[in-house]
Amino acid sequence: MKSKSQWSTAGKIFCLAAVLCLFIFIALDKRLTVRTYQETTPFLREPVRLTVITDLHAGIYGEGQNDLLDAISRQEPDAVLLAGDIADDEVPGDGVWMLVSKLGGKYPCFYVSGNHEFWSGRAEEVKQEMETYGVEVLEGEGRLLEVQGQKLQIFGVDDPDCFGNGARLTDGTSEEWQAQLASCKYQREEGVYSILLSHRPELVQDYKDSGFDLVISGHAHGGQIRIPWILNGLYAPNQGWFPEYAGGRYELGEHTTMIVSRGLCRNELPRVFNRPELVVVEITPE
């Protein structure tokens, strides 16, 4: 017969194991979450609601992408913004087209490329396919979005690797990328809320004085590993260790805000305290 001390030790071990299992489950949780950001502007009379999809990497969310589609539908967005790496260079594109084929006919959709589309060698094919489903492809240009009689401008630039002739750029951007950004800035109308879609968050010096009200990016995957309230991200591509712009909302100077989505990628790399996210941006009148 076991003594009380033996039962006590066994109970402690069981409790410790249960706590450890719960900790691991929470830390490695890859279930989809929705993160909402609030922005205000004097240029609108009624709220505008946008959903942001980044870094899907052709991942699958339920049969026919229904988990992700249902999450988007519940937000009742006025438009869907696809900010790069929707496709991937190593994963078949079925997950992309299951999603886009259903979004394009239901919402105004706007797309910019990410680096992985170019690494795949199929960037132009992806763009053409996007257009067949009614998605606006932005390459250094803008489109007008009208919501309840209100105007917003949605601009977008290609990922810098678009201009690397197949190589991966390691030293920032090229003249061609800068020309796309300059074209967007030139088309911007004063007194109209303006959004720039650009996959890379680390190019803050280019965004800071651009004049856009909002910049939306992805690419960093939330820094992959996070520690809540302590570490916002461990490592991000093109930023390195302890990235400053891993995910969240950032003020860039006096007039421009940048929102960096932590993305939807659920590949083999672990996401620690870093659930894949659908971002919602609600823009309301001041």
mmCIF file of C-alpha atoms in Angstrom:
data_model
loop_
_atom_site.group_PDB
_atom_site.id
_atom_site.type_symbol
_atom_site.label_atom_id
_atom_site.label_comp_id
_atom_site.label_asym_id
_atom_site.label_seq_id
_atom_site.Cartn_x
_atom_site.Cartn_y
_atom_site.Cartn_z
ATOM 1 C CA MET A 1 0.000 0.000 0.000
ATOM 2 C CA LYS A 2 1.364 3.407 -1.002
ATOM 3 C CA SER A 3 2.100 5.960 1.670
ATOM 4 C CA LYS A 4 0.658 9.468 1.665
ATOM 5 C CA SER A 5 4.063 10.867 0.690
ATOM 6 C CA GLN A 6 4.196 8.579 -2.347
ATOM 7 C CA TRP A 7 0.707 9.672 -3.431
ATOM 8 C CA SER A 8 1.718 13.276 -2.842
ATOM 9 C CA THR A 9 4.803 12.902 -5.033
ATOM 10 C CA ALA A 10 2.805 11.189 -7.766
ATOM 11 C CA GLY A 11 0.193 13.943 -7.609
ATOM 12 C CA LYS A 12 2.834 16.639 -7.962
ATOM 13 C CA ILE A 13 4.386 14.889 -10.945
ATOM 14 C CA PHE A 14 0.962 14.527 -12.570
ATOM 15 C CA CYS A 15 0.128 18.198 -12.001
ATOM 16 C CA LEU A 16 3.512 19.288 -13.322
ATOM 17 C CA ALA A 17 3.083 17.137 -16.425
ATOM 18 C CA ALA A 18 -0.422 18.530 -16.984
ATOM 19 C CA VAL A 19 0.820 22.115 -16.669
ATOM 20 C CA LEU A 20 3.710 21.378 -19.032
ATOM 21 C CA CYS A 21 1.371 19.849 -21.617
ATOM 22 C CA LEU A 22 -0.958 22.846 -21.372
ATOM 23 C CA PHE A 23 1.997 25.221 -21.749
ATOM 24 C CA ILE A 24 3.211 23.401 -24.857
ATOM 25 C CA PHE A 25 -0.300 23.355 -26.349
ATOM 26 C CA ILE A 26 -0.698 27.103 -25.845
ATOM 27 C CA ALA A 27 2.832 27.891 -27.026
ATOM 28 C CA LEU A 28 2.538 25.869 -30.242
ATOM 29 C CA ASP A 29 -1.118 26.633 -30.954
ATOM 30 C CA LYS A 30 -1.548 27.090 -34.713
ATOM 31 C CA ARG A 31 -5.272 27.753 -34.718
ATOM 32 C CA LEU A 32 -6.356 30.802 -36.668
ATOM 33 C CA THR A 33 -6.926 33.971 -34.677
ATOM 34 C CA VAL A 34 -8.356 37.354 -35.676
ATOM 35 C CA ARG A 35 -6.517 40.529 -34.717
ATOM 36 C CA THR A 36 -8.253 43.898 -35.110
ATOM 37 C CA TYR A 37 -6.645 47.321 -35.423
ATOM 38 C CA GLN A 38 -8.482 50.623 -35.169
ATOM 39 C CA GLU A 39 -7.526 53.638 -37.287
ATOM 40 C CA THR A 40 -9.188 57.055 -37.476
ATOM 41 C CA THR A 41 -9.265 59.641 -40.230
ATOM 42 C CA PRO A 42 -11.013 62.926 -41.032
ATOM 43 C CA PHE A 43 -11.505 61.719 -44.617
ATOM 44 C CA LEU A 44 -14.390 59.316 -43.885
ATOM 45 C CA ARG A 45 -17.979 59.786 -42.732
ATOM 46 C CA GLU A 46 -18.726 56.096 -42.076
ATOM 47 C CA PRO A 47 -16.517 53.215 -40.901
ATOM 48 C CA VAL A 48 -14.674 51.086 -43.447
ATOM 49 C CA ARG A 49 -13.640 47.540 -42.593
ATOM 50 C CA LEU A 50 -10.794 45.705 -44.331
ATOM 51 C CA THR A 51 -9.375 42.217 -43.897
ATOM 52 C CA VAL A 52 -5.696 41.529 -44.553
ATOM 53 C CA ILE A 53 -4.258 38.219 -45.752
ATOM 54 C CA THR A 54 -0.485 37.775 -45.820
ATOM 55 C CA ASP A 55 1.992 34.921 -45.945
ATOM 56 C CA LEU A 56 -0.491 32.151 -46.595
ATOM 57 C CA HIS A 57 2.229 30.232 -48.461
ATOM 58 C CA ALA A 58 -0.528 28.189 -50.109
ATOM 59 C CA GLY A 59 -1.503 26.751 -46.727
ATOM 60 C CA ILE A 60 -4.828 25.020 -46.144
ATOM 61 C CA TYR A 61 -7.402 26.079 -43.547
ATOM 62 C CA GLY A 62 -10.050 23.401 -43.507
ATOM 63 C CA GLU A 63 -11.763 21.665 -46.393
ATOM 64 C CA GLY A 64 -11.978 24.047 -49.335
ATOM 65 C CA GLN A 65 -10.351 26.761 -47.179
ATOM 66 C CA ASN A 66 -13.663 27.067 -45.351
ATOM 67 C CA ASP A 67 -12.137 27.869 -41.955
ATOM 68 C CA LEU A 68 -10.409 30.929 -43.380
ATOM 69 C CA LEU A 69 -13.298 31.894 -45.641
ATOM 70 C CA ASP A 70 -15.751 31.703 -42.741
ATOM 71 C CA ALA A 71 -13.468 33.841 -40.580
ATOM 72 C CA ILE A 72 -13.318 36.469 -43.321
ATOM 73 C CA SER A 73 -17.076 36.354 -43.861
ATOM 74 C CA ARG A 74 -17.756 36.938 -40.155
ATOM 75 C CA GLN A 75 -15.816 40.204 -40.350
ATOM 76 C CA GLU A 76 -18.089 41.525 -43.135
ATOM 77 C CA PRO A 77 -15.226 43.369 -44.842
ATOM 78 C CA ASP A 78 -15.630 46.099 -47.416
ATOM 79 C CA ALA A 79 -12.494 44.802 -49.162
ATOM 80 C CA VAL A 80 -9.809 42.125 -48.836
ATOM 81 C CA LEU A 81 -6.123 43.053 -49.075
ATOM 82 C CA LEU A 82 -3.620 40.349 -50.045
ATOM 83 C CA ALA A 83 -0.167 41.586 -49.087
ATOM 84 C CA GLY A 84 2.207 39.033 -50.561
ATOM 85 C CA ASP A 85 3.451 35.452 -50.229
ATOM 86 C CA ILE A 86 -0.032 34.130 -50.841
ATOM 87 C CA ALA A 87 1.617 31.512 -53.063
ATOM 88 C CA ASP A 88 4.851 29.672 -52.318
ATOM 89 C CA ASP A 89 7.921 28.417 -54.144
ATOM 90 C CA GLU A 90 7.767 24.895 -52.670
ATOM 91 C CA VAL A 91 4.072 24.220 -51.974
ATOM 92 C CA PRO A 92 1.508 23.492 -54.746
ATOM 93 C CA GLY A 93 -0.895 26.366 -55.345
ATOM 94 C CA ASP A 94 -4.183 24.537 -54.731
ATOM 95 C CA GLY A 95 -4.735 26.339 -51.432
ATOM 96 C CA VAL A 96 -4.279 29.709 -53.116
ATOM 97 C CA TRP A 97 -6.911 29.199 -55.772
ATOM 98 C CA MET A 98 -9.411 27.530 -53.459
ATOM 99 C CA LEU A 99 -9.310 30.763 -51.463
ATOM 100 C CA VAL A 100 -9.019 33.380 -54.194
ATOM 101 C CA SER A 101 -11.690 31.855 -56.428
ATOM 102 C CA LYS A 102 -14.227 32.394 -53.654
ATOM 103 C CA LEU A 103 -12.996 35.786 -52.481
ATOM 104 C CA GLY A 104 -12.719 37.458 -55.884
ATOM 105 C CA GLY A 105 -16.396 37.247 -56.717
ATOM 106 C CA LYS A 106 -17.580 38.316 -53.272
ATOM 107 C CA TYR A 107 -15.365 41.251 -52.234
ATOM 108 C CA PRO A 108 -13.186 43.897 -53.848
ATOM 109 C CA CYS A 109 -9.730 42.288 -53.597
ATOM 110 C CA PHE A 110 -6.284 43.835 -54.041
ATOM 111 C CA TYR A 111 -3.015 41.913 -54.338
ATOM 112 C CA VAL A 112 0.716 42.622 -54.252
ATOM 113 C CA SER A 113 3.470 40.085 -54.700
ATOM 114 C CA GLY A 114 5.786 38.690 -52.056
ATOM 115 C CA ASN A 115 9.283 37.308 -52.387
ATOM 116 C CA HIS A 116 8.174 33.671 -52.525
ATOM 117 C CA GLU A 117 6.061 34.252 -55.622
ATOM 118 C CA PHE A 118 9.213 35.415 -57.401
ATOM 119 C CA TRP A 119 11.376 32.644 -56.001
ATOM 120 C CA SER A 120 8.886 30.171 -57.455
ATOM 121 C CA GLY A 121 9.483 31.501 -60.963
ATOM 122 C CA ARG A 122 5.699 31.748 -61.397
ATOM 123 C CA ALA A 123 5.086 35.338 -60.308
ATOM 124 C CA GLU A 124 3.566 36.468 -63.598
ATOM 125 C CA GLU A 125 1.440 33.335 -63.782
ATOM 126 C CA VAL A 126 0.158 33.997 -60.248
ATOM 127 C CA LYS A 127 -0.704 37.594 -61.152
ATOM 128 C CA GLN A 128 -2.590 36.551 -64.272
ATOM 129 C CA GLU A 129 -4.512 33.919 -62.346
ATOM 130 C CA MET A 130 -5.389 36.477 -59.668
ATOM 131 C CA GLU A 131 -6.857 38.734 -62.341
ATOM 132 C CA THR A 132 -8.978 35.930 -63.786
ATOM 133 C CA TYR A 133 -10.695 35.690 -60.394
ATOM 134 C CA GLY A 134 -11.375 39.427 -60.262
ATOM 135 C CA VAL A 135 -8.481 40.398 -57.990
ATOM 136 C CA GLU A 136 -6.816 43.757 -58.681
ATOM 137 C CA VAL A 137 -3.049 43.266 -59.069
ATOM 138 C CA LEU A 138 -1.054 46.334 -58.033
ATOM 139 C CA GLU A 139 2.409 46.947 -59.506
ATOM 140 C CA GLY A 140 3.353 50.516 -58.689
ATOM 141 C CA GLU A 141 -0.161 51.823 -59.133
ATOM 142 C CA GLY A 142 -3.385 52.462 -57.274
ATOM 143 C CA ARG A 143 -7.082 51.776 -57.475
ATOM 144 C CA LEU A 144 -10.047 53.653 -56.107
ATOM 145 C CA LEU A 145 -12.198 51.816 -53.560
ATOM 146 C CA GLU A 146 -15.678 53.243 -53.006
ATOM 147 C CA VAL A 147 -17.559 52.321 -49.842
ATOM 148 C CA GLN A 148 -20.930 53.917 -49.064
ATOM 149 C CA GLY A 149 -20.124 56.835 -51.347
ATOM 150 C CA GLN A 150 -16.706 57.355 -49.748
ATOM 151 C CA LYS A 151 -13.379 57.115 -51.548
ATOM 152 C CA LEU A 152 -10.210 55.346 -50.456
ATOM 153 C CA GLN A 153 -7.093 54.797 -52.529
ATOM 154 C CA ILE A 154 -5.376 51.402 -52.439
ATOM 155 C CA PHE A 155 -1.810 51.384 -53.784
ATOM 156 C CA GLY A 156 0.671 48.563 -54.083
ATOM 157 C CA VAL A 157 4.247 47.750 -55.042
ATOM 158 C CA ASP A 158 5.897 44.493 -56.024
ATOM 159 C CA ASP A 159 8.267 42.759 -53.659
ATOM 160 C CA PRO A 160 11.844 44.035 -54.172
ATOM 161 C CA ASP A 161 12.957 40.563 -55.298
ATOM 162 C CA CYS A 162 10.851 41.121 -58.411
ATOM 163 C CA PHE A 163 13.725 43.209 -59.718
ATOM 164 C CA GLY A 164 16.589 40.916 -58.772
ATOM 165 C CA ASN A 165 16.605 39.034 -62.108
ATOM 166 C CA GLY A 166 15.999 35.815 -60.223
ATOM 167 C CA ALA A 167 18.451 36.635 -57.438
ATOM 168 C CA ARG A 168 17.463 37.380 -53.877
ATOM 169 C CA LEU A 169 18.239 40.983 -53.017
ATOM 170 C CA THR A 170 20.211 41.353 -49.813
ATOM 171 C CA ASP A 171 20.901 45.070 -49.796
ATOM 172 C CA GLY A 172 17.512 46.737 -49.801
ATOM 173 C CA THR A 173 15.718 47.829 -52.938
ATOM 174 C CA SER A 174 16.431 48.649 -56.553
ATOM 175 C CA GLU A 175 15.800 51.658 -58.762
ATOM 176 C CA GLU A 176 12.850 49.814 -60.295
ATOM 177 C CA TRP A 177 11.235 49.292 -56.898
ATOM 178 C CA GLN A 178 11.821 52.913 -55.986
ATOM 179 C CA ALA A 179 10.192 53.906 -59.270
ATOM 180 C CA GLN A 180 7.090 51.882 -58.391
ATOM 181 C CA LEU A 181 6.882 53.572 -55.000
ATOM 182 C CA ALA A 182 7.378 57.013 -56.575
ATOM 183 C CA SER A 183 4.581 56.272 -59.046
ATOM 184 C CA CYS A 184 2.232 55.425 -56.174
ATOM 185 C CA LYS A 185 3.155 58.593 -54.316
ATOM 186 C CA TYR A 186 2.562 60.664 -57.448
ATOM 187 C CA GLN A 187 -0.943 59.223 -57.912
ATOM 188 C CA ARG A 188 -1.986 59.864 -54.327
ATOM 189 C CA GLU A 189 -4.824 62.399 -53.939
ATOM 190 C CA GLU A 190 -4.862 64.864 -51.079
ATOM 191 C CA GLY A 191 -7.912 64.563 -48.855
ATOM 192 C CA VAL A 192 -8.452 60.875 -49.699
ATOM 193 C CA TYR A 193 -7.458 58.122 -47.272
ATOM 194 C CA SER A 194 -4.566 56.229 -48.839
ATOM 195 C CA ILE A 195 -3.250 52.717 -48.174
ATOM 196 C CA LEU A 196 -0.007 51.237 -49.483
ATOM 197 C CA LEU A 197 0.365 47.460 -49.738
ATOM 198 C CA SER A 198 4.024 46.465 -49.595
ATOM 199 C CA HIS A 199 5.164 43.026 -48.492
ATOM 200 C CA ARG A 200 8.331 44.117 -46.661
ATOM 201 C CA PRO A 201 7.994 45.885 -43.279
ATOM 202 C CA GLU A 202 11.692 46.655 -42.851
ATOM 203 C CA LEU A 203 11.660 49.378 -45.536
ATOM 204 C CA VAL A 204 10.389 51.931 -43.046
ATOM 205 C CA GLN A 205 12.654 54.725 -44.259
ATOM 206 C CA ASP A 206 10.923 54.529 -47.632
ATOM 207 C CA TYR A 207 7.471 54.519 -46.052
ATOM 208 C CA LYS A 208 8.051 57.154 -43.395
ATOM 209 C CA ASP A 209 7.860 60.209 -45.639
ATOM 210 C CA SER A 210 5.694 58.665 -48.335
ATOM 211 C CA GLY A 211 2.525 60.522 -47.383
ATOM 212 C CA PHE A 212 0.358 57.388 -47.201
ATOM 213 C CA ASP A 213 -1.998 57.194 -44.260
ATOM 214 C CA LEU A 214 -1.507 53.459 -43.789
ATOM 215 C CA VAL A 215 1.100 50.924 -44.903
ATOM 216 C CA ILE A 216 0.236 47.222 -44.697
ATOM 217 C CA SER A 217 2.972 44.586 -44.730
ATOM 218 C CA GLY A 218 3.714 40.998 -43.741
ATOM 219 C CA HIS A 219 6.861 38.937 -44.459
ATOM 220 C CA ALA A 220 8.177 38.733 -40.873
ATOM 221 C CA HIS A 221 5.909 35.864 -39.715
ATOM 222 C CA GLY A 222 5.685 37.500 -36.299
ATOM 223 C CA GLY A 223 9.355 36.845 -35.670
ATOM 224 C CA GLN A 224 8.447 33.124 -35.534
ATOM 225 C CA ILE A 225 9.008 32.806 -31.764
ATOM 226 C CA ARG A 226 7.437 35.247 -29.313
ATOM 227 C CA ILE A 227 7.319 35.642 -25.557
ATOM 228 C CA PRO A 228 4.201 37.635 -24.625
ATOM 229 C CA TRP A 229 4.953 41.072 -23.136
ATOM 230 C CA ILE A 230 8.705 40.369 -23.331
ATOM 231 C CA LEU A 231 9.759 39.501 -26.892
ATOM 232 C CA ASN A 232 7.770 40.485 -29.976
ATOM 233 C CA GLY A 233 9.808 38.233 -32.245
ATOM 234 C CA LEU A 234 13.039 36.255 -32.301
ATOM 235 C CA TYR A 235 14.003 36.308 -35.977
ATOM 236 C CA ALA A 236 12.565 37.710 -39.197
ATOM 237 C CA PRO A 237 13.849 37.580 -42.771
ATOM 238 C CA ASN A 238 15.711 40.726 -43.859
ATOM 239 C CA GLN A 239 15.649 42.007 -40.267
ATOM 240 C CA GLY A 240 17.616 39.306 -38.493
ATOM 241 C CA TRP A 241 17.539 38.589 -34.763
ATOM 242 C CA PHE A 242 15.117 40.479 -32.504
ATOM 243 C CA PRO A 243 13.357 42.277 -35.370
ATOM 244 C CA GLU A 244 11.888 45.676 -34.675
ATOM 245 C CA TYR A 245 8.979 45.199 -37.077
ATOM 246 C CA ALA A 246 7.920 41.591 -36.447
ATOM 247 C CA GLY A 247 4.196 42.244 -36.124
ATOM 248 C CA GLY A 248 1.818 44.855 -34.801
ATOM 249 C CA ARG A 249 1.106 48.542 -35.284
ATOM 250 C CA TYR A 250 3.858 51.128 -35.724
ATOM 251 C CA GLU A 251 3.806 54.902 -35.992
ATOM 252 C CA LEU A 252 6.110 56.032 -38.798
ATOM 253 C CA GLY A 253 6.532 59.732 -38.293
ATOM 254 C CA GLU A 254 3.690 62.167 -37.926
ATOM 255 C CA HIS A 255 1.195 61.009 -40.550
ATOM 256 C CA THR A 256 1.853 57.367 -41.492
ATOM 257 C CA THR A 257 0.981 54.184 -39.613
ATOM 258 C CA MET A 258 2.267 50.731 -40.538
ATOM 259 C CA ILE A 259 0.454 47.509 -39.662
ATOM 260 C CA VAL A 260 2.496 44.319 -39.961
ATOM 261 C CA SER A 261 0.510 41.099 -40.064
ATOM 262 C CA ARG A 262 2.070 38.033 -38.447
ATOM 263 C CA GLY A 263 0.688 36.069 -41.354
ATOM 264 C CA LEU A 264 -0.990 32.736 -41.938
ATOM 265 C CA CYS A 265 1.928 30.414 -42.642
ATOM 266 C CA ARG A 266 1.675 27.040 -40.899
ATOM 267 C CA ASN A 267 4.630 25.213 -42.458
ATOM 268 C CA GLU A 268 7.086 22.957 -40.638
ATOM 269 C CA LEU A 269 8.749 25.812 -38.742
ATOM 270 C CA PRO A 270 7.285 26.156 -35.229
ATOM 271 C CA ARG A 271 5.333 29.256 -34.287
ATOM 272 C CA VAL A 272 5.758 29.799 -30.558
ATOM 273 C CA PHE A 273 3.147 32.011 -28.844
ATOM 274 C CA ASN A 274 2.530 33.246 -32.369
ATOM 275 C CA ARG A 275 -0.783 32.042 -33.746
ATOM 276 C CA PRO A 276 -1.440 32.596 -37.454
ATOM 277 C CA GLU A 277 -3.655 35.619 -37.836
ATOM 278 C CA LEU A 278 -6.258 37.205 -40.025
ATOM 279 C CA VAL A 279 -5.888 40.952 -39.610
ATOM 280 C CA VAL A 280 -8.866 43.296 -39.596
ATOM 281 C CA VAL A 281 -8.410 47.043 -40.014
ATOM 282 C CA GLU A 282 -11.365 49.192 -39.037
ATOM 283 C CA ILE A 283 -11.044 52.795 -40.214
ATOM 284 C CA THR A 284 -13.467 55.158 -38.524
ATOM 285 C CA PRO A 285 -14.189 58.893 -38.778
ATOM 286 C CA GLU A 286 -12.441 61.158 -36.295
#
